[in-house]
GROMACS .gro file of C-alpha atoms in nm:
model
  218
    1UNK     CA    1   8.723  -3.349  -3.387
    2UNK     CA    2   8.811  -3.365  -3.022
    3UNK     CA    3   8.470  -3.246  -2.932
    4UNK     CA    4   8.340  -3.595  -2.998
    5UNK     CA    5   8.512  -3.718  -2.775
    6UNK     CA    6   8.265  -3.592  -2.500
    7UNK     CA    7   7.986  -3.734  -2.695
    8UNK     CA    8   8.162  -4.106  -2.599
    9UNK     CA    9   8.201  -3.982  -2.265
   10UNK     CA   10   7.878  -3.889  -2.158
   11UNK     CA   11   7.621  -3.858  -2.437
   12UNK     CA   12   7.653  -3.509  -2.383
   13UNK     CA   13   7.488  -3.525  -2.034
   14UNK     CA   14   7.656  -3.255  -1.815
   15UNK     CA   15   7.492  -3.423  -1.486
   16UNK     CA   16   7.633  -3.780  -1.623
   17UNK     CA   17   7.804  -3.954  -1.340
   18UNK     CA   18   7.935  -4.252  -1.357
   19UNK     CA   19   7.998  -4.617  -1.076
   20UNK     CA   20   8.352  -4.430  -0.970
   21UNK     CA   21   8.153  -4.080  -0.955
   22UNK     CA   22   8.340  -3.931  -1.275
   23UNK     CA   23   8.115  -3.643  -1.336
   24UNK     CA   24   8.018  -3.442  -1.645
   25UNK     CA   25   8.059  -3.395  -1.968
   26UNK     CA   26   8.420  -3.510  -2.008
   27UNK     CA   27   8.378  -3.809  -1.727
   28UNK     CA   28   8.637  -3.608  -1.463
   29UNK     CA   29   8.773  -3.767  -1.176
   30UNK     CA   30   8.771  -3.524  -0.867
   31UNK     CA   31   9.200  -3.550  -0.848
   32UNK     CA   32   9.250  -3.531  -1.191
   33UNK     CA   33   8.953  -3.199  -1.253
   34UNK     CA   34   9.149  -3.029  -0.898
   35UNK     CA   35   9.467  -3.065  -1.081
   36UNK     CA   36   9.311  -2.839  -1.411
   37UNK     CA   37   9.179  -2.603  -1.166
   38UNK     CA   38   8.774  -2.694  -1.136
   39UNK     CA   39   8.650  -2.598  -0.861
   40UNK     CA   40   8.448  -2.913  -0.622
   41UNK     CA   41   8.270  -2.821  -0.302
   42UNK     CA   42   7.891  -2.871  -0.155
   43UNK     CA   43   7.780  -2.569  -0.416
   44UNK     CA   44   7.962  -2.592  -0.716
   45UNK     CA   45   8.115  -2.918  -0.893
   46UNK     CA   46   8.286  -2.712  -1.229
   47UNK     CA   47   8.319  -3.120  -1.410
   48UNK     CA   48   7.913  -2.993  -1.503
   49UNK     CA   49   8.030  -2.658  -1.654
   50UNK     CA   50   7.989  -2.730  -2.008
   51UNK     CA   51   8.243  -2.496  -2.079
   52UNK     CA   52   8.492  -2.498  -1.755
   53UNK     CA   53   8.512  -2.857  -1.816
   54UNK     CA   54   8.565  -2.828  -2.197
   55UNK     CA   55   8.894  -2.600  -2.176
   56UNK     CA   56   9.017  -2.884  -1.872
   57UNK     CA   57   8.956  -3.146  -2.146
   58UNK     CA   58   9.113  -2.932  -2.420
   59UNK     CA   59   9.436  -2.885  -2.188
   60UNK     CA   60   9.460  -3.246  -2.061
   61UNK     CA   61   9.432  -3.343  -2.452
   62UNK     CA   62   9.724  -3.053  -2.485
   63UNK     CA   63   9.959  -3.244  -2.219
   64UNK     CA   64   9.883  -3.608  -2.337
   65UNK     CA   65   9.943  -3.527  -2.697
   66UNK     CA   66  10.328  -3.348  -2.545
   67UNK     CA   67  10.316  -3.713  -2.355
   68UNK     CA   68  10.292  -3.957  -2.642
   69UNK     CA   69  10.325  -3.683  -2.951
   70UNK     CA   70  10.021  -3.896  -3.096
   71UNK     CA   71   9.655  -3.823  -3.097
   72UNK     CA   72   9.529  -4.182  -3.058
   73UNK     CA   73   9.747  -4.291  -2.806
   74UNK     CA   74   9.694  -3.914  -2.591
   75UNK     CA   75   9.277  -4.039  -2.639
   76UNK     CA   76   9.410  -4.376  -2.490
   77UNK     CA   77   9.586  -4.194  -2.191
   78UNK     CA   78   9.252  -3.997  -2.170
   79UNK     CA   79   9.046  -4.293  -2.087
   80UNK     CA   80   9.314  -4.515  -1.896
   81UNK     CA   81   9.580  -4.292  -1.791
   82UNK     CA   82   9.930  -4.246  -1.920
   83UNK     CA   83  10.083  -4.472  -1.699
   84UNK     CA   84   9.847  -4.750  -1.849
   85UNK     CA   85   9.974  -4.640  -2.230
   86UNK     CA   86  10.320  -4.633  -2.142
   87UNK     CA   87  10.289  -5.009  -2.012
   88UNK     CA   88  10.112  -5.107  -2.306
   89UNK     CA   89  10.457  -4.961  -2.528
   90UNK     CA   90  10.655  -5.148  -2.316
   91UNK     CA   91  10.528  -5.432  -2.341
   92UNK     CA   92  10.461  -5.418  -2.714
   93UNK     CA   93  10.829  -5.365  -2.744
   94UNK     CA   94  10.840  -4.994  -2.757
   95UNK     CA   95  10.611  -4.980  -3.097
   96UNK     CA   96  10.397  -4.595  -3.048
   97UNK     CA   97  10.089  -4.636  -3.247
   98UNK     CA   98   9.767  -4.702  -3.129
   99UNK     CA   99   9.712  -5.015  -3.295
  100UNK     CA  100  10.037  -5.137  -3.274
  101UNK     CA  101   9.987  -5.194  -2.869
  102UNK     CA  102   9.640  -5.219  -2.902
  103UNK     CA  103   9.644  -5.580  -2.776
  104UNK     CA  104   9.819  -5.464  -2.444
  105UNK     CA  105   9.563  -5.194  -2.331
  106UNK     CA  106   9.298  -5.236  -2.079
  107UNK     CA  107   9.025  -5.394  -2.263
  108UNK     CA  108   8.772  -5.023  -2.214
  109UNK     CA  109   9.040  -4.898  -2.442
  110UNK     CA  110   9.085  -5.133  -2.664
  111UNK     CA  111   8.694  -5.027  -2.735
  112UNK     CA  112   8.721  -4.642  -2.624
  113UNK     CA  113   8.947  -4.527  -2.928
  114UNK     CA  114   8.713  -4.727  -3.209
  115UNK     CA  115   8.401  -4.573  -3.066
  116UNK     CA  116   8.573  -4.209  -3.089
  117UNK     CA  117   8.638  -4.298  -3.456
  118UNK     CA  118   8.312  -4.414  -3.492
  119UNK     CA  119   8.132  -4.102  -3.305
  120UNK     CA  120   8.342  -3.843  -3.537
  121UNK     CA  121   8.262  -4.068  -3.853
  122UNK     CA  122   7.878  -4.027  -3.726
  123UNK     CA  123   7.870  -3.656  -3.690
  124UNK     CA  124   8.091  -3.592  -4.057
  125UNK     CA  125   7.885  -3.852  -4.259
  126UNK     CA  126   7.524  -3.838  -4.099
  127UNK     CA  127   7.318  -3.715  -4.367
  128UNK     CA  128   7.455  -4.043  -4.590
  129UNK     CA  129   7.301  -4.237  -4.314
  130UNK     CA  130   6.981  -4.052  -4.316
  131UNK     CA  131   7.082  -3.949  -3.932
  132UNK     CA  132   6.968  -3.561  -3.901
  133UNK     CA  133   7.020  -3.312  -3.554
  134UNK     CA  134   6.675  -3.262  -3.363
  135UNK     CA  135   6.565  -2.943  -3.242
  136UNK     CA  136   6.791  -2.828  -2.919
  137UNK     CA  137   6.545  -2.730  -2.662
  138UNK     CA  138   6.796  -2.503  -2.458
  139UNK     CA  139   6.790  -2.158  -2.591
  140UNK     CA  140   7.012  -2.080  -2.931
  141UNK     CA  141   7.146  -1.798  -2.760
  142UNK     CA  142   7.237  -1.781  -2.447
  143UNK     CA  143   7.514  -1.481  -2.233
  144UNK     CA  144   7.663  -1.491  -1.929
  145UNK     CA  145   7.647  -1.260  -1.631
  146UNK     CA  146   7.901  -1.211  -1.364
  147UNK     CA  147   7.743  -1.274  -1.000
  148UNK     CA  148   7.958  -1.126  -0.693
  149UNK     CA  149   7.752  -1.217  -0.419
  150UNK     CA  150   7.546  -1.541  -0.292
  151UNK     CA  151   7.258  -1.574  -0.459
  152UNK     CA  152   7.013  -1.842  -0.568
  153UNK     CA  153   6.799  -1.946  -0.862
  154UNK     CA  154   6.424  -1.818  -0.701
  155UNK     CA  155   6.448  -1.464  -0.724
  156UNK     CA  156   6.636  -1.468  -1.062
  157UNK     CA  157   6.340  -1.684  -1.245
  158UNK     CA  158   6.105  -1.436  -1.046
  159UNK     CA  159   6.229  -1.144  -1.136
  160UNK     CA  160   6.328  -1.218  -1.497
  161UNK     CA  161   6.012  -1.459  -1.553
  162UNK     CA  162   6.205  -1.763  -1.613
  163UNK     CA  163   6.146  -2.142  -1.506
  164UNK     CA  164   6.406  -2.245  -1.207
  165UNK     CA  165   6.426  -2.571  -1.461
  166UNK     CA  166   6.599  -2.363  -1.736
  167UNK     CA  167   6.850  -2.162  -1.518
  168UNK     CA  168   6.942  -2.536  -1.352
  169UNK     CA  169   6.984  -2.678  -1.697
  170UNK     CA  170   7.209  -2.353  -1.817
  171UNK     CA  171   7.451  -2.384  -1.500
  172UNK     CA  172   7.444  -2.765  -1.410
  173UNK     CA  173   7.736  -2.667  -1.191
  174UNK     CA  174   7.546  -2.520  -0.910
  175UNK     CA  175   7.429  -2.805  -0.679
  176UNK     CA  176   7.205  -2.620  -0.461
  177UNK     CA  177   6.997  -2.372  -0.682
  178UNK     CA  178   7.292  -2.144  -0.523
  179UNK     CA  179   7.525  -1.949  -0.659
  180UNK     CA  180   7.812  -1.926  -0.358
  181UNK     CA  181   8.000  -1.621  -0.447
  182UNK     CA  182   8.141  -1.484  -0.147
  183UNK     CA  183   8.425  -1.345  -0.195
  184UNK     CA  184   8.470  -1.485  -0.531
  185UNK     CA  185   8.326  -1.393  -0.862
  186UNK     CA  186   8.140  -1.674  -1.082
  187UNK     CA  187   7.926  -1.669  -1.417
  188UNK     CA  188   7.579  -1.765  -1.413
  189UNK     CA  189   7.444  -1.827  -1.782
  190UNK     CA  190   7.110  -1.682  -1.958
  191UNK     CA  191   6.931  -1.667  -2.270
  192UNK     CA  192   7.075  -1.388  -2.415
  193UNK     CA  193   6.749  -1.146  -2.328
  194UNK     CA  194   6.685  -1.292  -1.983
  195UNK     CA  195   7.088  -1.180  -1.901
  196UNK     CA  196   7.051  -0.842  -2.036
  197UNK     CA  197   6.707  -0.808  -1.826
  198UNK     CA  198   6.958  -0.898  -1.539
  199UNK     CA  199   7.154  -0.635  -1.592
  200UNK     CA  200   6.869  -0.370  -1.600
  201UNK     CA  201   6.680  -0.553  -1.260
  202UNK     CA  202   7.022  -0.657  -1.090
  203UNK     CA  203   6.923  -0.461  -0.750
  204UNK     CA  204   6.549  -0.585  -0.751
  205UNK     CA  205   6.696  -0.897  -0.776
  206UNK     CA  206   6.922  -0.865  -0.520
  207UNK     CA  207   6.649  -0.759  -0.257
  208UNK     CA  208   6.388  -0.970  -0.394
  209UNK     CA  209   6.690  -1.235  -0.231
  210UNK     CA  210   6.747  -1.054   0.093
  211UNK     CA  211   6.360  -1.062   0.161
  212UNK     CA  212   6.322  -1.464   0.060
  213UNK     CA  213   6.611  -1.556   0.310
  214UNK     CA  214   6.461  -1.314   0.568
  215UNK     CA  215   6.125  -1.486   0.551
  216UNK     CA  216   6.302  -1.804   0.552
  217UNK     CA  217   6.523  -1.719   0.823
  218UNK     CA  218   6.347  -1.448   1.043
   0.00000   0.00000   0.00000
């Protein structure tokens, strides 16, 4: 149920960003998605990895719920910080449930833990409220290719016959239609067909690169 969480967050927008530039899917703070190991720079912000982001979540819900041994409060300390929850004990007189210090939380909180309930009671009970998915216009299937040196978005969707649009909306993380790996290995994600076609045309698309940046930069 966790998962819904992210749907309070952001809507499920993986570019969402919000007036104190927490970013993604899960709403990360640069300090706080640096200390779960996402990578930030000018190419790559890993908070807009749907699924880098989701295992940071999943292991900052893992240490809260060691914090406070509850999974209300560790939502709390998701949204206002443990230092914030342990405050609001204290000053309830040392009471450890959710609603017992609810009236000493900041007052986001106070509304952030209802409107989890709410969103998980939403996706369990939908069809009694006549609420139904619509179609997902990403692909249904989608694989994931290893990329070991810089390249960018153009002479994939050449080569493969794919919309630049699609590959930005598989791998929000790139900033730059770039993929920087130099010296580093990263994923870049495909419809499932389109990344085995990368397998077979890997080298075409490799110099299909080299001549782009050539005729860029002569």
């Amino acid at each position: 149920e966790l998962k819904y969480l992210s749907v309070v967050e952001s809507a499920l927008n993986t570019r969402a960003e919000s007036r104190v530039h927490a970013t993604g899917l899960w709403q990360f703070m640069y300090s706080t998605a640096k200390l779960y190991n996402l990578d930030i720079n000018s190419f790559i912000d890993q908070r807009k990895d749907p699924v880098k982001a989701t295992e940071a979540a999943a292991l900052m819900l893992k240490d809260l719920h060691g914090i406070f041994g509850d999974w209300l409060l560790a939502i709390a300390a998701y949204n206002c910080g443990p230092g914030n929850v342990n405050k609001a004990i204290r000053r309830s007189g040392g009471k450890r449930t959710f609603w017992e210090i609810y009236a000493y939380l900041p007052a986001e909180t106070r509304g952030y833990v209802p409107a989890f309930i709410a969103a998980t009671y939403v996706f369990h009970y939908h069809q009694e409220h006549n609420l139904y998915p619509q179609e997902v216009t990403l692909p249904k299937f989608v694989d994931t290719v290893l990329i070991t040196r810089e390249l960018s978005f153009d002479p994939i969707a050449k080569v493969l016959d794919i919309s630049v649009d699609e590959i930005r909306d598989l791998n929000p993380q790139y900033s730059r239609d770039l993929i920087p790996a130099v010296g580093s290995t990263y994923t870049l994600r495909l419809p499932a067909a389109k990344a085995a076609a990368f397998i077979s045309f890997k080298d075409s698309i490799y110099h299909t690169f080299t001549a782009m940046m050539l005729a860029a930069n002569p």
